[in-house]
Short mmCIF file of C-alpha atoms in Angstrom, two decimals:
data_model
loop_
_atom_site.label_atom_id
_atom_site.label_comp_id
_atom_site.label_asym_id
_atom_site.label_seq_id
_atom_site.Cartn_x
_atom_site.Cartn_y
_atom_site.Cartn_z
CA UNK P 1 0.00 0.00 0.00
CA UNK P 2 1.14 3.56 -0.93
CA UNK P 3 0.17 6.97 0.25
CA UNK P 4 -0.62 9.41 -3.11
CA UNK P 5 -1.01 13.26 -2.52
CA UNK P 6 -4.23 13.35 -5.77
CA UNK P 7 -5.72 16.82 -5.99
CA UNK P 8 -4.31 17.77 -2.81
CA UNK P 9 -5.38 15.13 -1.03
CA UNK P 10 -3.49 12.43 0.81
CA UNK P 11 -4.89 8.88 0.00
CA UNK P 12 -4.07 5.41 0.23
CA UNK P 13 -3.49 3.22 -3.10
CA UNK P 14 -3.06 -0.40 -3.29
CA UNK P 15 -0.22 -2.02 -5.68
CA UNK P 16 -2.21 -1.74 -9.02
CA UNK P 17 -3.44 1.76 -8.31
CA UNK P 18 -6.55 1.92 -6.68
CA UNK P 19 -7.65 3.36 -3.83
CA UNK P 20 -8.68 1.13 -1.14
CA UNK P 21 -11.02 3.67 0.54
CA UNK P 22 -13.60 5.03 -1.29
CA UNK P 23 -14.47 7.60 1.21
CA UNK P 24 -11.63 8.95 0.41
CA UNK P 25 -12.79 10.09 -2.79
CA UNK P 26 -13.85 13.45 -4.15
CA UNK P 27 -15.00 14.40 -7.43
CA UNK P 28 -11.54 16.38 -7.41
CA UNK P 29 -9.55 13.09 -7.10
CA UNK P 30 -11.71 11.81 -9.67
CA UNK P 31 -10.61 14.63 -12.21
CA UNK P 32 -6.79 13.85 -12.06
CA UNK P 33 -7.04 10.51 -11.52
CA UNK P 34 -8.81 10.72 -15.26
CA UNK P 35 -6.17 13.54 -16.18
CA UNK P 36 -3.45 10.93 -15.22
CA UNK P 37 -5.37 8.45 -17.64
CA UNK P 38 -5.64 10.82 -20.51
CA UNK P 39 -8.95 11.52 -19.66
CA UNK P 40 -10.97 14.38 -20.08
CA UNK P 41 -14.51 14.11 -18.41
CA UNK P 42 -17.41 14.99 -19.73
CA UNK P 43 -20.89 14.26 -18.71
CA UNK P 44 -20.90 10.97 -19.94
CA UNK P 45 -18.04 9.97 -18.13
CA UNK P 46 -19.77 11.23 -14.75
CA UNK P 47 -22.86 9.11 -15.53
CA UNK P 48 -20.82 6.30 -15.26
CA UNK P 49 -18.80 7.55 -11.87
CA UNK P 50 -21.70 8.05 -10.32
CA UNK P 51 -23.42 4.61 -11.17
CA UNK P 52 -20.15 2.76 -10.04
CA UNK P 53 -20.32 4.58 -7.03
CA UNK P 54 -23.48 4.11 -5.68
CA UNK P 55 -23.59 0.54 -7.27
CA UNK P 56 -20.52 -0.31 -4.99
CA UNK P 57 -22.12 1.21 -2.00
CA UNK P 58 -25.29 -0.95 -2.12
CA UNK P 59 -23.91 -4.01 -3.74
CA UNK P 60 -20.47 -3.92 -1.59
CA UNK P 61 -18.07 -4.69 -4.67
CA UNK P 62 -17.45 -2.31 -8.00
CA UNK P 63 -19.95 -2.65 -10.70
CA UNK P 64 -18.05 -4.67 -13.58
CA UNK P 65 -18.40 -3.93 -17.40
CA UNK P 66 -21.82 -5.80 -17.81
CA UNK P 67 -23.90 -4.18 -14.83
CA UNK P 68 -22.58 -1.04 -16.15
CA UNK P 69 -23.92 -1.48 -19.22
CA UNK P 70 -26.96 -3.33 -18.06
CA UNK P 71 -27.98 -1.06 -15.77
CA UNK P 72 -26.37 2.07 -15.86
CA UNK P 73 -27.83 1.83 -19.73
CA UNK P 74 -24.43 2.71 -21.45
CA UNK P 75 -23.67 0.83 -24.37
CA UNK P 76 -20.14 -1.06 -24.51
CA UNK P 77 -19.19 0.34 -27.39
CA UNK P 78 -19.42 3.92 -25.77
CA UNK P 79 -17.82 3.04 -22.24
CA UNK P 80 -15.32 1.83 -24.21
CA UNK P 81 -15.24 5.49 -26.36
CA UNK P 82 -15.04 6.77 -22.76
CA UNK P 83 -12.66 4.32 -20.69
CA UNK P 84 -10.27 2.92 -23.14
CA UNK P 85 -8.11 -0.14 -22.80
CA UNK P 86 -10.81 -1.41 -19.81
CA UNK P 87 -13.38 0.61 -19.39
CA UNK P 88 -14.61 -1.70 -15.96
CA UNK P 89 -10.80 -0.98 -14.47
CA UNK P 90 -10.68 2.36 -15.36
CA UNK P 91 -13.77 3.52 -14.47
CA UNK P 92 -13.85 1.93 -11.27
CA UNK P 93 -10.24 3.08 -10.49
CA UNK P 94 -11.50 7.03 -11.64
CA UNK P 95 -14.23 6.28 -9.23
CA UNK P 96 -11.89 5.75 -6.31
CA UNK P 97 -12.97 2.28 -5.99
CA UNK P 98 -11.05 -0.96 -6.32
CA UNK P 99 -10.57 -3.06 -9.00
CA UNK P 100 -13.83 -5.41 -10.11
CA UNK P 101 -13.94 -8.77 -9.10
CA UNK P 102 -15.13 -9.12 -13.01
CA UNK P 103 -12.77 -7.74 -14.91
CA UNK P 104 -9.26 -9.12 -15.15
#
């Protein structure tokens, strides 16, 4: 485990880059940990933050690629426009959660 100063903001990160406490998170971390990704967010993007995040908080565990898409009603082919190169990792990691159990 590592400590990370992200958007001014000390916060723990496990080995592969995620935060391990999503209370942590702020819509501030959220930016640069996109930024740090390439990212730029748009609205789109924050559909998706926001339905990982309060997925994770009533399910327990980050939403993988299919409830995102299932539920949170974006289509694959756009979270992958969005979240390149994993869209279920990198979402969940911009969303200051940990890595799904789903995606590998």
């Amino acid at each position: 485990m590592t400590m990370a100063l992200i958007a001014g903001h000390e916060v723990q990160l496990n080995d592969d880059g995620f935060m391990t406490n999503p209370q942590e998170w702020t819509p501030e971390i959220g930016e640069e940990l996109a930024q740090r990704a390439g990212i730029t967010l748009t609205d789109r993007h924050w559909k998706v933050i926001e339905f990982c995040r309060r997925d994770a908080a009533e399910q327990g565990t980050p939403p993988g690629l299919r409830r995102i898409t299932a539920i949170a009603g974006i289509p694959t082919k756009e979270l992958y426009q969005l979240f390149p190169k994993g869209p279920g990792i990198l979402a969940a990691k911009v969303s200051g959660l940990t890595k799904p159990k789903s995606c590998v």
